[in-house]
């Protein structure tokens, strides 16, 4: 189902060979869509359908001039375009991407088949109504418990969105992995881990406890995130810090909409008594940097970060940026360093789903980070990113449907990071039993 993605060196070799090949066959794509019986005319609808079926949207920024002109010709020019103009458009766009998309050589070559199978999984999971919404944050208690969204973005920018994928929600703790990655690049790993550990806590994500060294166990729980808030953009106001982090989120998702919810922020601030207690413990233990901001500012910044809003569709691009080594698939911009991504994925794998992290690593085997809003960001390295959203939570604070979907998808496509053989073990067991 998936095309293997090579190393940077292999990609460089591909670009060189591609340039040599295409220099002698520059009209290959034009030939694909020439109208039968009219060699000087291209049938636009065929080209648009192939892009759509391959997971490329009409709004894809990387091919936007080509896409806008094709759409205009389809709507206003009887779906026809001269072969000469089509060739000129191709030569003025991301030719390598266009070639791979039209020739079905993207990371998910059979995207139509993939879409159908993932949709079946999505609808099957919809029937799972176990779990309860988080009520200890008043604003989350108002959310429709039946919301269900799943979105996928491949490292080549192929997009799939199902259910309530355009519905906005607060990232809550799902944003902790992103804040950590941003801090690794803006502050440095050495500084971050001078104050924050690397191990699972073995306790609830909001436990009022520290490790034996008097530090938070890891950056994926509340105590660790509070210390991160004391390190990020030191010396700047809370509003400036929030603007900085939001701008980084926007780069991670290719410029798609990232907002903040003032109602959620107020709700967090008014009822976050446990976070206040954790903050005082951190302060009393000397866990914050000596030259850091006052505790009140740290907590205020933390509540703002929990209240950042995205959609599942946007979250999938963010996860795909992590899957793509820090390069946003929809823009090609390098947002995070490879080291920041590696360290972030490592801790997402070991600590990303609270006290369920060990079971998740065993059953799904992919880096992920959840939040009590019902969001789970899932990363399939070198292949794709997912954002799953359903507010009904299991006992540890993770989305029930999100876990169910991820398990089924990982089983379907052998996505577990330690399944090195590519075998379908589930089928083997069933065959042996029969």
Short mmCIF file of C-alpha atoms in Angstrom, two decimals:
data_model
loop_
_atom_site.label_atom_id
_atom_site.label_comp_id
_atom_site.label_asym_id
_atom_site.label_seq_id
_atom_site.Cartn_x
_atom_site.Cartn_y
_atom_site.Cartn_z
CA UNK A 1 0.00 0.00 0.00
CA UNK A 2 2.83 2.41 0.82
CA UNK A 3 5.81 3.36 -1.34
CA UNK A 4 9.08 3.22 0.59
CA UNK A 5 10.57 6.66 1.28
CA UNK A 6 14.36 6.73 1.00
CA UNK A 7 16.97 8.78 2.81
CA UNK A 8 17.88 12.35 1.93
CA UNK A 9 20.70 10.99 -0.24
CA UNK A 10 18.31 8.75 -2.14
CA UNK A 11 15.91 11.63 -2.64
CA UNK A 12 18.78 13.72 -4.02
CA UNK A 13 19.67 10.93 -6.44
CA UNK A 14 16.02 10.71 -7.49
CA UNK A 15 15.89 14.45 -8.21
CA UNK A 16 19.00 14.22 -10.37
CA UNK A 17 17.77 11.19 -12.33
CA UNK A 18 14.31 12.75 -12.57
CA UNK A 19 15.73 15.92 -14.11
CA UNK A 20 17.69 13.95 -16.69
CA UNK A 21 14.68 11.78 -17.54
CA UNK A 22 12.20 14.57 -17.77
CA UNK A 23 14.45 16.73 -19.92
CA UNK A 24 13.99 14.17 -22.70
CA UNK A 25 10.33 13.36 -22.00
CA UNK A 26 8.90 16.73 -20.95
CA UNK A 27 5.68 16.14 -22.85
CA UNK A 28 4.95 12.81 -21.14
CA UNK A 29 2.25 14.25 -18.89
CA UNK A 30 0.73 16.15 -21.76
CA UNK A 31 0.42 12.88 -23.67
CA UNK A 32 -1.49 11.35 -20.75
CA UNK A 33 -4.34 13.82 -21.10
CA UNK A 34 -4.47 14.63 -24.81
CA UNK A 35 -8.03 14.54 -26.07
CA UNK A 36 -8.63 11.62 -28.38
CA UNK A 37 -8.79 12.84 -31.93
CA UNK A 38 -7.46 16.30 -31.00
CA UNK A 39 -3.76 16.09 -30.22
CA UNK A 40 -3.46 19.82 -29.55
CA UNK A 41 -6.09 19.68 -26.76
CA UNK A 42 -5.95 18.39 -23.19
CA UNK A 43 -8.99 17.04 -21.29
CA UNK A 44 -8.77 18.93 -17.99
CA UNK A 45 -11.27 16.81 -16.06
CA UNK A 46 -9.09 13.72 -16.40
CA UNK A 47 -6.10 15.53 -14.93
CA UNK A 48 -8.14 16.97 -12.04
CA UNK A 49 -9.73 13.60 -11.32
CA UNK A 50 -6.34 11.90 -11.17
CA UNK A 51 -5.06 14.50 -8.72
CA UNK A 52 -8.18 14.20 -6.57
CA UNK A 53 -8.08 10.41 -6.64
CA UNK A 54 -4.44 10.60 -5.59
CA UNK A 55 -5.28 12.66 -2.51
CA UNK A 56 -4.18 16.06 -3.84
CA UNK A 57 -6.65 18.83 -3.08
CA UNK A 58 -7.58 21.66 -5.43
CA UNK A 59 -6.22 24.10 -2.84
CA UNK A 60 -2.76 22.49 -2.60
CA UNK A 61 -0.33 25.43 -2.41
CA UNK A 62 2.49 23.51 -4.07
CA UNK A 63 0.53 23.12 -7.32
CA UNK A 64 -1.79 26.10 -6.93
CA UNK A 65 -1.15 27.93 -10.24
CA UNK A 66 -1.67 24.70 -12.15
CA UNK A 67 -4.74 23.71 -10.13
CA UNK A 68 -6.42 27.11 -10.35
CA UNK A 69 -5.99 27.21 -14.11
CA UNK A 70 -7.27 23.65 -14.52
CA UNK A 71 -10.34 24.39 -12.38
CA UNK A 72 -11.04 27.56 -14.38
CA UNK A 73 -10.80 25.65 -17.64
CA UNK A 74 -13.12 22.94 -16.33
CA UNK A 75 -15.74 25.45 -15.19
CA UNK A 76 -15.52 28.02 -17.98
CA UNK A 77 -13.90 26.47 -21.04
CA UNK A 78 -15.78 23.19 -21.48
CA UNK A 79 -13.06 21.31 -19.64
CA UNK A 80 -10.56 21.84 -22.44
CA UNK A 81 -7.09 23.40 -22.58
CA UNK A 82 -4.49 23.58 -25.29
CA UNK A 83 -1.67 21.06 -24.96
CA UNK A 84 0.80 23.91 -25.31
CA UNK A 85 -0.65 25.82 -22.34
CA UNK A 86 -0.80 22.66 -20.22
CA UNK A 87 2.88 22.00 -20.90
CA UNK A 88 3.78 25.58 -19.98
CA UNK A 89 1.81 25.29 -16.74
CA UNK A 90 3.64 22.10 -15.83
CA UNK A 91 7.00 23.74 -16.43
CA UNK A 92 6.05 26.62 -14.13
CA UNK A 93 4.97 24.49 -11.20
CA UNK A 94 6.46 21.84 -8.88
CA UNK A 95 7.20 19.50 -11.76
CA UNK A 96 8.53 16.64 -9.65
CA UNK A 97 5.41 16.63 -7.47
CA UNK A 98 3.10 16.90 -10.48
CA UNK A 99 4.88 14.03 -12.21
CA UNK A 100 4.64 11.76 -9.14
CA UNK A 101 1.00 12.69 -8.56
CA UNK A 102 -0.14 12.12 -12.15
CA UNK A 103 1.87 8.88 -12.39
CA UNK A 104 0.55 7.55 -9.03
CA UNK A 105 4.03 7.46 -7.52
CA UNK A 106 3.26 9.25 -4.24
CA UNK A 107 3.80 7.51 -0.89
CA UNK A 108 0.25 6.09 -1.02
CA UNK A 109 -0.05 5.12 -4.71
CA UNK A 110 -3.51 3.55 -4.50
CA UNK A 111 -5.09 6.40 -2.57
CA UNK A 112 -8.61 5.55 -3.68
CA UNK A 113 -8.30 2.05 -2.25
CA UNK A 114 -6.72 3.47 0.90
CA UNK A 115 -9.57 5.98 1.27
CA UNK A 116 -12.20 3.24 0.96
CA UNK A 117 -10.53 0.98 3.53
CA UNK A 118 -9.92 3.79 6.02
CA UNK A 119 -13.52 4.96 5.64
CA UNK A 120 -14.71 1.45 6.49
CA UNK A 121 -12.58 1.49 9.63
CA UNK A 122 -13.86 4.96 10.53
CA UNK A 123 -17.51 3.95 10.22
CA UNK A 124 -16.92 0.76 12.16
CA UNK A 125 -15.37 2.70 15.04
CA UNK A 126 -18.32 5.13 15.07
CA UNK A 127 -20.38 2.42 16.76
CA UNK A 128 -18.05 2.48 19.78
CA UNK A 129 -19.75 4.71 22.36
CA UNK A 130 -17.78 3.70 25.40
CA UNK A 131 -16.13 6.24 27.70
CA UNK A 132 -17.11 9.64 29.07
CA UNK A 133 -16.25 13.23 28.25
CA UNK A 134 -13.98 15.27 30.55
CA UNK A 135 -16.25 17.24 32.90
CA UNK A 136 -13.67 18.66 35.29
CA UNK A 137 -13.01 21.44 32.77
CA UNK A 138 -16.42 23.15 32.39
CA UNK A 139 -15.88 24.17 28.77
CA UNK A 140 -15.10 20.59 27.75
CA UNK A 141 -18.22 19.36 29.54
CA UNK A 142 -20.32 21.22 26.94
CA UNK A 143 -18.86 19.34 23.96
CA UNK A 144 -21.05 16.98 21.92
CA UNK A 145 -19.87 13.52 23.03
CA UNK A 146 -20.70 12.01 19.63
CA UNK A 147 -18.25 14.15 17.67
CA UNK A 148 -16.01 11.89 15.60
CA UNK A 149 -13.30 12.94 13.18
CA UNK A 150 -10.29 11.30 11.57
CA UNK A 151 -7.89 13.05 9.22
CA UNK A 152 -4.75 11.85 7.48
CA UNK A 153 -1.97 13.68 5.66
CA UNK A 154 0.83 11.74 3.98
CA UNK A 155 4.41 12.96 3.79
CA UNK A 156 3.65 13.76 0.13
CA UNK A 157 0.69 15.94 1.14
CA UNK A 158 -2.10 13.52 0.24
CA UNK A 159 -5.14 14.45 2.33
CA UNK A 160 -8.11 12.51 3.70
CA UNK A 161 -10.67 13.95 6.13
CA UNK A 162 -13.63 12.08 7.58
CA UNK A 163 -16.50 12.98 9.87
CA UNK A 164 -16.34 16.21 11.90
CA UNK A 165 -12.86 17.02 10.61
CA UNK A 166 -13.61 20.76 10.23
CA UNK A 167 -14.85 21.11 13.81
CA UNK A 168 -12.51 23.16 16.00
CA UNK A 169 -11.35 21.85 19.38
CA UNK A 170 -8.73 22.78 21.97
CA UNK A 171 -5.50 20.82 21.75
CA UNK A 172 -5.15 20.42 25.54
CA UNK A 173 -2.28 18.00 26.29
CA UNK A 174 -1.95 16.95 22.64
CA UNK A 175 -0.08 20.22 22.19
CA UNK A 176 2.57 19.26 24.75
CA UNK A 177 4.58 17.30 22.19
CA UNK A 178 4.59 20.32 19.87
CA UNK A 179 5.59 22.72 22.64
CA UNK A 180 8.41 20.34 23.54
CA UNK A 181 9.64 20.15 19.93
CA UNK A 182 9.53 23.93 19.62
CA UNK A 183 11.48 24.30 22.87
CA UNK A 184 14.15 21.86 21.70
CA UNK A 185 14.92 24.12 18.75
CA UNK A 186 14.43 27.50 20.42
CA UNK A 187 16.01 26.70 23.81
CA UNK A 188 18.10 23.53 23.13
CA UNK A 189 17.83 19.96 24.34
CA UNK A 190 20.54 20.40 26.96
CA UNK A 191 18.72 23.27 28.63
CA UNK A 192 15.31 21.61 28.45
CA UNK A 193 16.52 18.38 30.00
CA UNK A 194 18.47 20.17 32.69
CA UNK A 195 15.02 20.84 34.16
CA UNK A 196 12.84 17.98 32.81
CA UNK A 197 13.36 14.20 32.87
CA UNK A 198 12.86 11.57 30.19
CA UNK A 199 11.01 8.75 31.93
CA UNK A 200 7.40 7.69 32.34
CA UNK A 201 6.00 8.88 35.64
CA UNK A 202 3.96 5.77 36.41
CA UNK A 203 1.32 8.13 37.77
CA UNK A 204 -1.57 10.21 36.42
CA UNK A 205 -0.68 13.03 34.04
CA UNK A 206 -1.76 15.66 36.59
CA UNK A 207 -0.18 14.00 39.64
CA UNK A 208 1.33 16.36 42.20
CA UNK A 209 4.69 14.65 42.23
CA UNK A 210 8.26 14.93 40.92
CA UNK A 211 11.04 12.43 40.27
CA UNK A 212 13.86 11.61 42.68
CA UNK A 213 15.87 14.57 41.41
CA UNK A 214 13.02 16.99 42.10
CA UNK A 215 12.20 17.44 38.41
CA UNK A 216 9.13 16.56 36.32
CA UNK A 217 9.35 13.04 34.95
CA UNK A 218 8.90 14.09 31.30
CA UNK A 219 7.59 16.99 29.17
CA UNK A 220 4.39 15.17 28.17
CA UNK A 221 2.68 15.58 31.57
CA UNK A 222 1.41 18.72 33.28
CA UNK A 223 4.41 19.31 35.54
CA UNK A 224 6.84 18.97 32.64
CA UNK A 225 4.76 21.25 30.45
CA UNK A 226 4.68 23.91 33.17
CA UNK A 227 8.47 23.89 33.31
CA UNK A 228 8.57 24.16 29.51
CA UNK A 229 6.37 27.25 29.83
CA UNK A 230 9.01 28.78 32.10
CA UNK A 231 11.72 28.13 29.47
CA UNK A 232 10.00 29.19 26.26
CA UNK A 233 10.72 32.77 25.13
CA UNK A 234 12.00 33.93 28.51
CA UNK A 235 11.81 37.66 29.04
CA UNK A 236 8.77 38.19 26.80
CA UNK A 237 5.17 38.86 27.76
CA UNK A 238 2.61 36.06 27.86
CA UNK A 239 0.86 37.44 24.78
CA UNK A 240 4.14 37.57 22.85
CA UNK A 241 4.97 34.01 23.92
CA UNK A 242 1.55 32.82 22.80
CA UNK A 243 1.95 34.57 19.45
CA UNK A 244 5.32 32.86 19.00
CA UNK A 245 3.98 29.38 19.72
CA UNK A 246 0.90 29.90 17.56
CA UNK A 247 3.11 31.06 14.68
CA UNK A 248 5.12 27.85 15.02
CA UNK A 249 1.91 25.78 15.00
CA UNK A 250 0.86 27.59 11.83
CA UNK A 251 4.18 26.73 10.18
CA UNK A 252 3.76 23.10 11.27
CA UNK A 253 0.35 22.91 9.57
CA UNK A 254 1.33 24.78 6.43
CA UNK A 255 -0.41 28.05 7.26
CA UNK A 256 -3.81 26.59 8.02
CA UNK A 257 -5.96 28.22 10.69
CA UNK A 258 -4.79 28.02 14.31
CA UNK A 259 -6.82 29.92 16.91
CA UNK A 260 -7.35 30.26 20.63
CA UNK A 261 -10.58 29.87 22.56
CA UNK A 262 -11.03 32.51 25.25
CA UNK A 263 -13.87 30.54 26.86
CA UNK A 264 -11.68 27.45 27.22
CA UNK A 265 -8.84 29.58 28.59
CA UNK A 266 -11.11 31.14 31.22
CA UNK A 267 -12.49 27.73 32.10
CA UNK A 268 -8.99 26.31 32.50
CA UNK A 269 -7.80 29.23 34.59
CA UNK A 270 -10.81 29.25 36.92
CA UNK A 271 -10.84 25.51 37.63
CA UNK A 272 -7.16 24.50 37.25
CA UNK A 273 -6.58 24.09 40.97
CA UNK A 274 -4.44 20.98 40.54
CA UNK A 275 -2.20 22.80 38.08
CA UNK A 276 -1.82 25.63 40.59
CA UNK A 277 -0.81 23.01 43.16
CA UNK A 278 1.71 21.45 40.76
CA UNK A 279 3.10 24.91 40.06
CA UNK A 280 3.63 25.62 43.75
CA UNK A 281 5.33 22.24 44.19
CA UNK A 282 7.66 23.02 41.29
CA UNK A 283 8.43 26.43 42.73
CA UNK A 284 9.02 25.08 46.22
CA UNK A 285 11.34 22.38 44.83
CA UNK A 286 13.38 24.84 42.78
CA UNK A 287 12.38 23.10 39.57
CA UNK A 288 11.92 26.33 37.62
CA UNK A 289 14.94 28.24 36.27
CA UNK A 290 16.10 30.91 38.73
CA UNK A 291 15.77 33.64 36.12
CA UNK A 292 12.37 32.44 34.87
CA UNK A 293 9.07 34.33 34.94
CA UNK A 294 6.78 34.53 38.00
CA UNK A 295 4.59 31.51 38.69
CA UNK A 296 1.44 33.42 37.78
CA UNK A 297 2.76 34.12 34.28
CA UNK A 298 3.87 30.51 33.83
CA UNK A 299 0.41 29.21 34.70
CA UNK A 300 -1.29 31.84 32.53
CA UNK A 301 0.86 30.85 29.55
CA UNK A 302 0.13 27.17 30.22
CA UNK A 303 -3.64 27.72 30.24
CA UNK A 304 -3.38 29.68 26.99
CA UNK A 305 -1.44 26.84 25.32
CA UNK A 306 -4.06 24.29 26.37
CA UNK A 307 -6.70 26.53 24.75
CA UNK A 308 -5.12 26.67 21.29
CA UNK A 309 -7.68 25.45 18.75
CA UNK A 310 -7.21 23.41 15.59
CA UNK A 311 -9.30 21.02 13.50
CA UNK A 312 -8.57 17.35 12.89
CA UNK A 313 -7.80 18.24 9.27
CA UNK A 314 -5.16 20.73 10.41
CA UNK A 315 -3.84 18.40 13.10
CA UNK A 316 -3.12 15.75 10.49
CA UNK A 317 -0.75 18.12 8.68
CA UNK A 318 1.01 18.88 11.97
CA UNK A 319 1.46 15.16 12.63
CA UNK A 320 2.64 14.66 9.06
CA UNK A 321 5.30 17.35 9.55
CA UNK A 322 6.66 15.25 12.41
CA UNK A 323 6.42 12.15 10.20
CA UNK A 324 8.37 14.01 7.53
CA UNK A 325 11.35 14.89 9.73
CA UNK A 326 10.18 18.42 10.51
CA UNK A 327 9.43 19.44 6.90
CA UNK A 328 5.81 20.46 6.35
CA UNK A 329 4.44 18.24 3.53
CA UNK A 330 2.06 20.88 2.17
CA UNK A 331 4.62 23.69 1.90
CA UNK A 332 8.03 22.05 1.86
CA UNK A 333 9.19 24.38 4.65
CA UNK A 334 11.62 22.97 7.21
CA UNK A 335 9.97 23.89 10.52
CA UNK A 336 11.77 21.68 13.04
CA UNK A 337 15.27 20.21 13.14
CA UNK A 338 15.69 16.48 12.62
CA UNK A 339 17.05 16.17 16.16
CA UNK A 340 14.03 17.91 17.68
CA UNK A 341 11.71 15.57 15.76
CA UNK A 342 13.66 12.47 16.75
CA UNK A 343 13.60 13.39 20.46
CA UNK A 344 9.94 14.36 20.32
CA UNK A 345 8.86 11.13 18.63
CA UNK A 346 10.89 9.13 21.14
CA UNK A 347 9.01 10.64 24.09
CA UNK A 348 5.67 10.49 22.29
CA UNK A 349 6.27 6.76 21.85
CA UNK A 350 7.12 6.15 25.51
CA UNK A 351 5.01 8.78 27.29
CA UNK A 352 2.40 10.13 24.88
CA UNK A 353 -0.79 8.49 26.16
CA UNK A 354 -0.52 9.02 29.91
CA UNK A 355 -0.71 5.75 31.88
CA UNK A 356 -1.88 3.92 28.77
CA UNK A 357 1.44 4.61 26.99
CA UNK A 358 2.86 1.13 27.53
CA UNK A 359 -0.26 -0.58 26.23
CA UNK A 360 -0.36 1.79 23.25
CA UNK A 361 3.29 1.11 22.40
CA UNK A 362 2.63 -2.63 22.59
CA UNK A 363 -0.59 -2.68 20.57
CA UNK A 364 -0.15 0.19 18.10
CA UNK A 365 3.61 0.80 18.14
CA UNK A 366 3.55 4.40 16.88
CA UNK A 367 4.50 7.77 18.40
CA UNK A 368 1.37 9.61 19.54
CA UNK A 369 0.15 12.28 21.92
CA UNK A 370 -3.34 12.59 23.37
CA UNK A 371 -5.35 15.30 25.10
CA UNK A 372 -8.46 15.27 27.27
CA UNK A 373 -10.43 17.12 24.59
CA UNK A 374 -10.41 13.76 22.81
CA UNK A 375 -7.62 14.47 20.35
CA UNK A 376 -4.83 12.05 19.49
CA UNK A 377 -1.98 13.02 17.15
CA UNK A 378 -0.44 9.89 15.62
CA UNK A 379 2.80 9.78 13.63
CA UNK A 380 3.73 7.05 11.15
CA UNK A 381 7.37 7.98 10.48
CA UNK A 382 8.23 8.53 6.81
CA UNK A 383 4.65 7.82 5.77
CA UNK A 384 1.89 9.95 7.27
CA UNK A 385 0.35 11.77 10.20
CA UNK A 386 -3.11 11.33 11.70
CA UNK A 387 -5.34 13.42 13.92
CA UNK A 388 -8.19 11.60 15.62
CA UNK A 389 -10.87 13.43 17.59
CA UNK A 390 -13.63 11.96 19.76
CA UNK A 391 -14.44 13.37 23.23
CA UNK A 392 -15.39 10.11 24.95
CA UNK A 393 -12.38 9.13 27.08
CA UNK A 394 -11.22 5.94 28.73
CA UNK A 395 -10.04 5.85 32.35
CA UNK A 396 -6.61 7.32 31.61
CA UNK A 397 -7.93 10.32 29.66
CA UNK A 398 -7.48 9.08 26.08
CA UNK A 399 -10.07 8.99 23.31
CA UNK A 400 -11.78 5.59 23.19
CA UNK A 401 -12.59 5.85 19.50
CA UNK A 402 -9.14 7.25 18.75
CA UNK A 403 -7.45 4.24 20.31
CA UNK A 404 -9.86 1.86 18.57
CA UNK A 405 -9.25 3.47 15.17
CA UNK A 406 -5.46 3.50 15.58
CA UNK A 407 -5.40 -0.17 16.55
CA UNK A 408 -7.49 -1.18 13.55
CA UNK A 409 -5.44 0.93 11.14
CA UNK A 410 -2.12 -0.37 12.50
CA UNK A 411 -3.37 -3.95 12.19
CA UNK A 412 -4.70 -3.37 8.68
CA UNK A 413 -1.44 -1.96 7.30
CA UNK A 414 1.16 -3.48 9.66
CA UNK A 415 2.18 -0.01 10.84
CA UNK A 416 3.68 -1.09 14.17
CA UNK A 417 7.27 0.23 14.23
CA UNK A 418 8.66 -3.15 15.28
CA UNK A 419 6.78 -5.20 12.72
CA UNK A 420 9.83 -5.51 10.48
CA UNK A 421 8.67 -8.49 8.44
CA UNK A 422 5.57 -6.96 6.94
CA UNK A 423 3.68 -10.17 7.74
CA UNK A 424 0.03 -10.23 8.61
CA UNK A 425 0.33 -11.94 11.99
CA UNK A 426 -3.37 -11.67 12.71
CA UNK A 427 -4.19 -13.60 9.55
CA UNK A 428 -1.51 -16.19 10.31
CA UNK A 429 -3.01 -16.82 13.76
CA UNK A 430 -6.50 -17.16 12.30
CA UNK A 431 -5.28 -19.59 9.63
CA UNK A 432 -3.46 -21.70 12.24
CA UNK A 433 -6.58 -21.80 14.40
CA UNK A 434 -8.61 -23.14 11.48
#
